[in-house]
Amino acid sequence: MRALQLFGDRDLRLTDIDPPPAPEAAEVQIRVRALALNYLDVWGFRGMAFAKRKMPQIAGVEAAGEVVAVGPDVTRFKAGDPVTMYGADTCGTCKACREGRDNLCENVAGIMGFHIDGFARELLNRPERLVVKVPPGVSFEQAACAPIGFGTVQHMLFDNARLEPGESILVHAGGSGIGSAAIKMAKAIGCTVFTTVGDDEKAEKARALGADHVINYRTERFEGEVRRLTKRKGVDVVFEHVGADTWNGSLLCLKRGGRLVTCGSTSGVSTTMNLMQLFQQQYRIFGSFGCTLRNIADALDKMASGLHPVIDSVFPLDDFQRGLERLESRRVFGKVVITL
Ligand SMILES: [Zn+2]
């Protein structure tokens, strides 16, 4: 069967590998139908953490597909069910997993498509526990955006930042996969959304998603604009994933007691911070990584009720690298999806 394997720095190749054996007890066999690309794919492709990874490695960090066979004792799934899959090999037995917080698993074997083999292959077996059923009305392309794209945003906004209806939020990089999801999820509960984008075309698209105030960060200082637009009060929540370039500006955008939630640092991992500002303004800062199985199910329910992911472009598996390069170029608005 076909798979897409990473052999080294920027060296992706379509290969022919053995299909998996019949699923064992508590396992489900899935035919992968769509993958969604993430910055994790880009980091992996560029060679991050190569020393810790076994090459060649199957690419693909999030995906959806169709159940083709189930292990002898599996009752939750049957052949033909559309499903999506959790993106890491978590143990299912530690305290965090038992509490449904798989993203804090104490014995995680790694992130699929980054530390261990990923989803860019025609068939794979997964533990039933890590498979989530896709509700009717959600396409494979959309469902592929649930485990990381939508799931991460669901976890950041609602488990960590505890965003409430009517609050104000600044979403950085509204044209990114997670930024566009955050705008839609925040608008869906009646928040006032501020967002930043890098050009006028993206500004138009962000407004079309419902963003109330769109700031072109290349022509305006976003922190000045947010403070001006909120009459110097600031916003309740900042949704961060840019990192060093925006961190201090993001803190300046918060109102007293505001919350900042972050899941990324694409512009750099280190910065300095005014600690007096942190405690005097009583900011709360949340680091967020991945999501829970519950978040994925909730994200899929949102999709089924019409809150769809923004899909920038769809490529066939042969063009996975073109998709990655498109994501890397920052020309995207929304998610890049790969179909099999
Ligand atoms: Zn665990």
CSV table of C-alpha atoms and ligand atoms in Angstrom, one decimal:
chain,number,residue,atom,x,y,z
A,1,MET,CA,0.0,0.0,0.0
A,2,ARG,CA,1.0,3.6,-0.4
A,3,ALA,CA,2.6,5.7,2.3
A,4,LEU,CA,4.4,9.0,2.5
A,5,GLN,CA,7.7,8.8,4.4
A,6,LEU,CA,10.1,11.3,5.5
A,7,PHE,CA,13.7,10.2,4.9
A,8,GLY,CA,15.6,13.3,6.1
A,9,ASP,CA,15.5,17.1,6.0
A,10,ARG,CA,12.9,18.1,3.4
A,11,ASP,CA,13.1,14.6,1.9
A,12,LEU,CA,9.5,13.2,1.5
A,13,ARG,CA,8.9,10.2,-0.7
A,14,LEU,CA,5.9,8.1,-1.7
A,15,THR,CA,6.7,4.6,-0.8
A,16,ASP,CA,5.1,1.1,-1.0
A,17,ILE,CA,4.9,-0.5,2.5
A,18,ASP,CA,3.2,-3.7,3.8
A,19,PRO,CA,-0.4,-3.2,4.9
A,20,PRO,CA,-1.2,-3.7,8.6
A,21,PRO,CA,-2.3,-7.2,9.9
A,22,ALA,CA,-5.9,-7.8,10.7
A,23,PRO,CA,-6.9,-5.7,13.8
A,24,GLU,CA,-6.4,-7.3,17.2
A,25,ALA,CA,-8.6,-7.1,20.2
A,26,ALA,CA,-9.6,-3.4,21.0
A,27,GLU,CA,-8.2,-2.3,17.7
A,28,VAL,CA,-9.8,-0.7,14.7
A,29,GLN,CA,-8.5,-0.8,11.1
A,30,ILE,CA,-8.9,2.5,9.3
A,31,ARG,CA,-8.6,3.5,5.6
A,32,VAL,CA,-7.2,7.1,5.7
A,33,ARG,CA,-9.2,9.4,3.5
A,34,ALA,CA,-8.0,12.9,4.4
A,35,LEU,CA,-5.1,14.5,6.2
A,36,ALA,CA,-4.9,18.1,7.4
A,37,LEU,CA,-1.5,19.9,7.6
A,38,ASN,CA,-0.2,21.7,10.7
A,39,TYR,CA,2.9,23.5,11.7
A,40,LEU,CA,4.0,20.3,13.3
A,41,ASP,CA,4.3,18.8,9.9
A,42,VAL,CA,6.4,21.8,8.8
A,43,TRP,CA,8.7,21.5,11.8
A,44,GLY,CA,9.1,17.8,11.2
A,45,PHE,CA,9.8,18.2,7.5
A,46,ARG,CA,12.4,20.9,8.3
A,47,GLY,CA,14.3,18.5,10.5
A,48,MET,CA,13.3,19.4,14.1
A,49,ALA,CA,14.2,16.7,16.6
A,50,PHE,CA,15.7,14.4,14.0
A,51,ALA,CA,18.1,13.0,16.6
A,52,LYS,CA,15.2,11.6,18.6
A,53,ARG,CA,13.3,10.2,15.6
A,54,LYS,CA,13.6,6.9,13.7
A,55,MET,CA,13.9,7.4,9.9
A,56,PRO,CA,12.2,6.9,7.6
A,57,GLN,CA,9.0,8.0,9.3
A,58,ILE,CA,5.5,8.1,8.0
A,59,ALA,CA,4.3,11.7,7.8
A,60,GLY,CA,0.9,13.2,8.7
A,61,VAL,CA,-0.2,14.5,12.1
A,62,GLU,CA,-4.0,14.6,11.8
A,63,ALA,CA,-6.4,12.6,9.7
A,64,ALA,CA,-9.8,11.2,9.2
A,65,GLY,CA,-10.9,8.0,7.5
A,66,GLU,CA,-13.3,5.1,7.4
A,67,VAL,CA,-13.4,2.0,9.5
A,68,VAL,CA,-12.7,-1.1,7.3
A,69,ALA,CA,-12.4,-3.8,10.0
A,70,VAL,CA,-12.6,-4.2,13.7
A,71,GLY,CA,-11.0,-6.4,16.3
A,72,PRO,CA,-13.0,-9.4,17.8
A,73,ASP,CA,-14.3,-7.5,20.8
A,74,VAL,CA,-14.9,-4.1,19.3
A,75,THR,CA,-18.5,-3.0,19.6
A,76,ARG,CA,-18.3,0.8,19.4
A,77,PHE,CA,-17.3,0.8,15.7
A,78,LYS,CA,-18.2,-1.1,12.6
A,79,ALA,CA,-17.0,-1.2,9.0
A,80,GLY,CA,-18.1,1.9,7.1
A,81,ASP,CA,-18.1,4.3,10.1
A,82,PRO,CA,-16.4,7.6,9.4
A,83,VAL,CA,-13.8,8.4,12.1
A,84,THR,CA,-11.0,10.6,13.1
A,85,MET,CA,-8.1,9.6,15.3
A,86,TYR,CA,-6.2,11.0,18.3
A,87,GLY,CA,-2.8,12.2,17.2
A,88,ALA,CA,-0.6,10.6,19.9
A,89,ASP,CA,0.0,7.2,21.4
A,90,THR,CA,-1.3,7.7,24.9
A,91,CYS,CA,-1.3,4.9,27.5
A,92,GLY,CA,-5.0,4.9,28.6
A,93,THR,CA,-4.0,3.8,32.1
A,94,CYS,CA,-2.2,6.6,33.9
A,95,LYS,CA,-4.1,9.1,36.1
A,96,ALA,CA,-4.3,11.8,33.4
A,97,CYS,CA,-5.6,9.3,30.7
A,98,ARG,CA,-8.2,7.9,33.2
A,99,GLU,CA,-9.4,11.4,33.8
A,100,GLY,CA,-9.8,12.0,30.1
A,101,ARG,CA,-6.8,14.3,29.9
A,102,ASP,CA,-4.8,12.4,27.3
A,103,ASN,CA,-2.7,15.4,26.4
A,104,LEU,CA,-1.1,15.1,29.9
A,105,CYS,CA,-0.4,11.3,29.6
A,106,GLU,CA,2.5,10.3,31.8
A,107,ASN,CA,3.6,7.6,29.4
A,108,VAL,CA,3.0,9.0,26.0
A,109,ALA,CA,4.9,7.2,23.3
A,110,GLY,CA,5.0,10.3,21.0
A,111,ILE,CA,3.1,12.5,18.6
A,112,MET,CA,2.1,10.7,15.4
A,113,GLY,CA,3.8,12.0,12.3
A,114,PHE,CA,6.4,13.8,14.4
A,115,HIS,CA,8.0,11.4,17.0
A,116,ILE,CA,6.5,8.2,15.6
A,117,ASP,CA,4.8,7.1,12.3
A,118,GLY,CA,1.9,9.2,11.3
A,119,PHE,CA,-1.3,9.0,9.3
A,120,ALA,CA,0.0,9.5,5.7
A,121,ARG,CA,-0.7,5.9,4.6
A,122,GLU,CA,-3.7,4.0,3.1
A,123,LEU,CA,-4.4,1.8,6.1
A,124,LEU,CA,-3.5,1.7,9.8
A,125,ASN,CA,-4.6,0.0,13.0
A,126,ARG,CA,-5.4,2.2,16.0
A,127,PRO,CA,-6.5,1.4,19.5
A,128,GLU,CA,-10.3,1.7,19.6
A,129,ARG,CA,-9.9,4.1,22.6
A,130,LEU,CA,-8.1,6.7,20.4
A,131,VAL,CA,-10.7,6.7,17.6
A,132,VAL,CA,-13.6,9.2,17.5
A,133,LYS,CA,-16.7,8.7,15.5
A,134,VAL,CA,-17.6,11.5,13.0
A,135,PRO,CA,-21.2,12.6,13.1
A,136,PRO,CA,-23.3,12.7,9.9
A,137,GLY,CA,-22.9,15.7,7.6
A,138,VAL,CA,-19.2,16.2,8.3
A,139,SER,CA,-16.9,15.4,5.3
A,140,PHE,CA,-13.6,13.6,5.6
A,141,GLU,CA,-11.8,16.8,4.7
A,142,GLN,CA,-13.6,18.7,7.5
A,143,ALA,CA,-13.2,15.8,10.0
A,144,ALA,CA,-9.4,15.7,9.3
A,145,CYS,CA,-9.2,19.2,10.9
A,146,ALA,CA,-10.7,18.0,14.2
A,147,PRO,CA,-7.9,16.2,16.1
A,148,ILE,CA,-5.4,19.1,16.1
A,149,GLY,CA,-6.9,22.1,14.4
A,150,PHE,CA,-10.3,22.3,16.0
A,151,GLY,CA,-9.5,20.2,19.0
A,152,THR,CA,-6.6,22.4,20.1
A,153,VAL,CA,-8.7,25.6,19.8
A,154,GLN,CA,-11.6,24.0,21.7
A,155,HIS,CA,-9.1,23.1,24.5
A,156,MET,CA,-7.5,26.5,24.5
A,157,LEU,CA,-10.7,28.6,24.5
A,158,PHE,CA,-13.0,26.6,26.7
A,159,ASP,CA,-10.9,24.3,29.0
A,160,ASN,CA,-8.0,26.7,29.5
A,161,ALA,CA,-9.1,30.4,28.9
A,162,ARG,CA,-12.7,29.6,29.9
A,163,LEU,CA,-14.0,32.0,27.3
A,164,GLU,CA,-17.5,33.2,28.2
A,165,PRO,CA,-20.3,34.5,25.9
A,166,GLY,CA,-20.0,38.3,25.5
A,167,GLU,CA,-16.3,38.5,26.3
A,168,SER,CA,-13.7,40.1,24.1
A,169,ILE,CA,-10.8,38.2,22.5
A,170,LEU,CA,-7.8,39.0,20.4
A,171,VAL,CA,-7.0,36.1,18.0
A,172,HIS,CA,-3.5,36.3,16.5
A,173,ALA,CA,-3.0,35.3,12.9
A,174,GLY,CA,-6.7,35.0,12.0
A,175,GLY,CA,-5.8,33.5,8.6
A,176,SER,CA,-4.1,30.5,10.1
A,177,GLY,CA,-5.8,27.2,10.6
A,178,ILE,CA,-6.2,27.6,14.3
A,179,GLY,CA,-6.8,31.4,14.1
A,180,SER,CA,-9.7,31.0,11.7
A,181,ALA,CA,-11.2,28.3,13.9
A,182,ALA,CA,-10.8,30.5,17.0
A,183,ILE,CA,-12.6,33.4,15.3
A,184,LYS,CA,-15.5,31.2,14.3
A,185,MET,CA,-15.8,29.5,17.7
A,186,ALA,CA,-15.6,32.8,19.6
A,187,LYS,CA,-18.2,34.4,17.4
A,188,ALA,CA,-20.5,31.4,17.7
A,189,ILE,CA,-20.9,32.2,21.4
A,190,GLY,CA,-21.3,35.9,20.9
A,191,CYS,CA,-17.8,37.3,21.7
A,192,THR,CA,-16.3,40.4,20.3
A,193,VAL,CA,-13.4,39.3,18.2
A,194,PHE,CA,-10.2,41.3,17.3
A,195,THR,CA,-7.8,39.6,15.0
A,196,THR,CA,-4.5,40.3,13.3
A,197,VAL,CA,-3.6,39.5,9.7
A,198,GLY,CA,-0.7,40.2,7.4
A,199,ASP,CA,-2.4,41.6,4.3
A,200,ASP,CA,-5.6,43.3,3.1
A,201,GLU,CA,-6.9,40.2,1.3
A,202,LYS,CA,-6.7,38.2,4.5
A,203,ALA,CA,-8.4,41.1,6.3
A,204,GLU,CA,-11.4,40.8,4.0
A,205,LYS,CA,-11.6,37.1,4.6
A,206,ALA,CA,-11.3,37.5,8.4
A,207,ARG,CA,-14.2,40.0,8.4
A,208,ALA,CA,-16.2,37.5,6.3
A,209,LEU,CA,-15.7,34.9,9.2
A,210,GLY,CA,-17.3,37.4,11.5
A,211,ALA,CA,-14.2,39.2,13.1
A,212,ASP,CA,-15.4,42.5,14.5
A,213,HIS,CA,-12.0,44.3,14.3
A,214,VAL,CA,-9.3,43.3,11.9
A,215,ILE,CA,-5.8,44.7,12.3
A,216,ASN,CA,-3.1,44.5,9.6
A,217,TYR,CA,0.0,43.9,11.9
A,218,ARG,CA,2.3,44.9,9.1
A,219,THR,CA,0.9,48.5,8.9
A,220,GLU,CA,-0.3,49.0,12.4
A,221,ARG,CA,1.0,48.2,15.9
A,222,PHE,CA,-1.7,45.7,17.0
A,223,GLU,CA,-1.4,46.4,20.7
A,224,GLY,CA,-1.9,50.2,20.0
A,225,GLU,CA,-5.0,49.4,17.9
A,226,VAL,CA,-6.5,47.0,20.4
A,227,ARG,CA,-6.0,49.5,23.3
A,228,ARG,CA,-7.5,52.3,21.1
A,229,LEU,CA,-10.5,50.2,20.1
A,230,THR,CA,-11.2,49.1,23.7
A,231,LYS,CA,-10.7,52.7,25.0
A,232,ARG,CA,-7.6,51.5,26.8
A,233,LYS,CA,-9.4,48.8,28.7
A,234,GLY,CA,-8.0,45.8,26.8
A,235,VAL,CA,-9.6,42.4,26.0
A,236,ASP,CA,-10.6,39.6,28.3
A,237,VAL,CA,-8.6,36.9,26.4
A,238,VAL,CA,-5.6,36.8,24.0
A,239,PHE,CA,-5.3,33.7,21.8
A,240,GLU,CA,-1.5,33.4,21.3
A,241,HIS,CA,0.5,31.2,19.0
A,242,VAL,CA,3.0,33.6,17.4
A,243,GLY,CA,5.5,33.8,20.2
A,244,ALA,CA,8.4,36.1,20.7
A,245,ASP,CA,7.3,38.7,18.1
A,246,THR,CA,3.9,39.3,19.7
A,247,TRP,CA,4.2,38.2,23.4
A,248,ASN,CA,4.7,41.6,25.1
A,249,GLY,CA,2.2,43.3,22.8
A,250,SER,CA,-0.3,40.6,23.6
A,251,LEU,CA,0.1,41.2,27.4
A,252,LEU,CA,-0.4,44.9,26.8
A,253,CYS,CA,-3.7,44.1,25.1
A,254,LEU,CA,-5.1,42.3,28.2
A,255,LYS,CA,-7.4,44.0,30.6
A,256,ARG,CA,-6.6,43.6,34.3
A,257,GLY,CA,-7.2,40.0,35.3
A,258,GLY,CA,-7.2,39.0,31.6
A,259,ARG,CA,-6.2,35.6,30.4
A,260,LEU,CA,-3.6,34.7,27.8
A,261,VAL,CA,-3.6,31.2,26.3
A,262,THR,CA,-0.8,30.0,24.0
A,263,CYS,CA,-0.1,27.0,22.0
A,264,GLY,CA,2.7,28.0,19.8
A,265,SER,CA,5.8,30.1,19.2
A,266,THR,CA,6.4,30.2,15.4
A,267,SER,CA,8.3,33.5,15.6
A,268,GLY,CA,10.7,32.3,18.3
A,269,VAL,CA,10.7,30.6,21.7
A,270,SER,CA,12.4,33.1,24.0
A,271,THR,CA,11.4,36.6,25.1
A,272,THR,CA,11.6,38.8,28.2
A,273,MET,CA,8.6,39.7,30.3
A,274,ASN,CA,7.8,42.4,32.8
A,275,LEU,CA,7.0,40.5,36.0
A,276,MET,CA,5.6,43.5,37.8
A,277,GLN,CA,3.1,43.9,35.0
A,278,LEU,CA,2.2,40.2,35.3
A,279,PHE,CA,1.3,40.3,39.0
A,280,GLN,CA,0.0,43.9,39.3
A,281,GLN,CA,-2.3,43.4,36.3
A,282,GLN,CA,-3.2,39.9,37.7
A,283,TYR,CA,-2.8,38.2,34.3
A,284,ARG,CA,-3.4,34.5,34.0
A,285,ILE,CA,-1.3,32.7,31.4
A,286,PHE,CA,-2.1,29.2,30.1
A,287,GLY,CA,0.2,27.0,28.2
A,288,SER,CA,-1.9,24.6,26.0
A,289,PHE,CA,-0.8,21.7,24.0
A,290,GLY,CA,-3.0,19.3,22.0
A,291,CYS,CA,-6.4,18.4,23.4
A,292,THR,CA,-8.5,15.7,24.9
A,293,LEU,CA,-10.7,13.1,23.2
A,294,ARG,CA,-13.7,15.0,24.5
A,295,ASN,CA,-12.5,18.2,22.7
A,296,ILE,CA,-12.3,16.3,19.4
A,297,ALA,CA,-15.9,15.0,19.9
A,298,ASP,CA,-17.1,18.5,20.8
A,299,ALA,CA,-15.2,19.9,17.7
A,300,LEU,CA,-16.9,17.4,15.5
A,301,ASP,CA,-20.3,18.2,16.9
A,302,LYS,CA,-19.7,21.9,16.2
A,303,MET,CA,-18.8,21.0,12.6
A,304,ALA,CA,-22.0,18.9,12.3
A,305,SER,CA,-24.0,21.9,13.5
A,306,GLY,CA,-22.5,24.1,10.7
A,307,LEU,CA,-19.3,25.6,12.3
A,308,HIS,CA,-17.1,24.3,9.5
A,309,PRO,CA,-13.3,24.6,9.3
A,310,VAL,CA,-12.0,27.1,6.8
A,311,ILE,CA,-10.2,25.0,4.1
A,312,ASP,CA,-7.7,26.9,2.1
A,313,SER,CA,-6.8,24.3,-0.4
A,314,VAL,CA,-7.0,20.5,-1.1
A,315,PHE,CA,-4.1,18.5,-2.6
A,316,PRO,CA,-3.7,14.8,-3.5
A,317,LEU,CA,-1.2,12.7,-1.5
A,318,ASP,CA,1.4,13.1,-4.3
A,319,ASP,CA,1.4,16.8,-3.7
A,320,PHE,CA,1.8,16.7,0.1
A,321,GLN,CA,5.0,18.6,-0.2
A,322,ARG,CA,3.4,21.3,-2.3
A,323,GLY,CA,0.8,21.6,0.5
A,324,LEU,CA,3.5,21.9,3.1
A,325,GLU,CA,5.3,24.6,1.1
A,326,ARG,CA,2.0,26.5,0.8
A,327,LEU,CA,1.6,26.4,4.6
A,328,GLU,CA,5.2,27.4,5.1
A,329,SER,CA,4.8,30.4,2.7
A,330,ARG,CA,2.1,31.9,4.9
A,331,ARG,CA,-0.1,32.5,1.8
A,332,VAL,CA,-2.8,30.3,3.3
A,333,PHE,CA,-6.1,31.2,4.8
A,334,GLY,CA,-7.3,28.3,6.8
A,335,LYS,CA,-6.3,24.7,6.6
A,336,VAL,CA,-4.4,22.8,3.9
A,337,VAL,CA,-6.0,19.4,3.4
A,338,ILE,CA,-4.6,16.3,1.6
A,339,THR,CA,-6.9,13.6,0.2
A,340,LEU,CA,-6.1,10.0,-0.4
B,1,ZN,ZN,-1.6,7.9,30.0
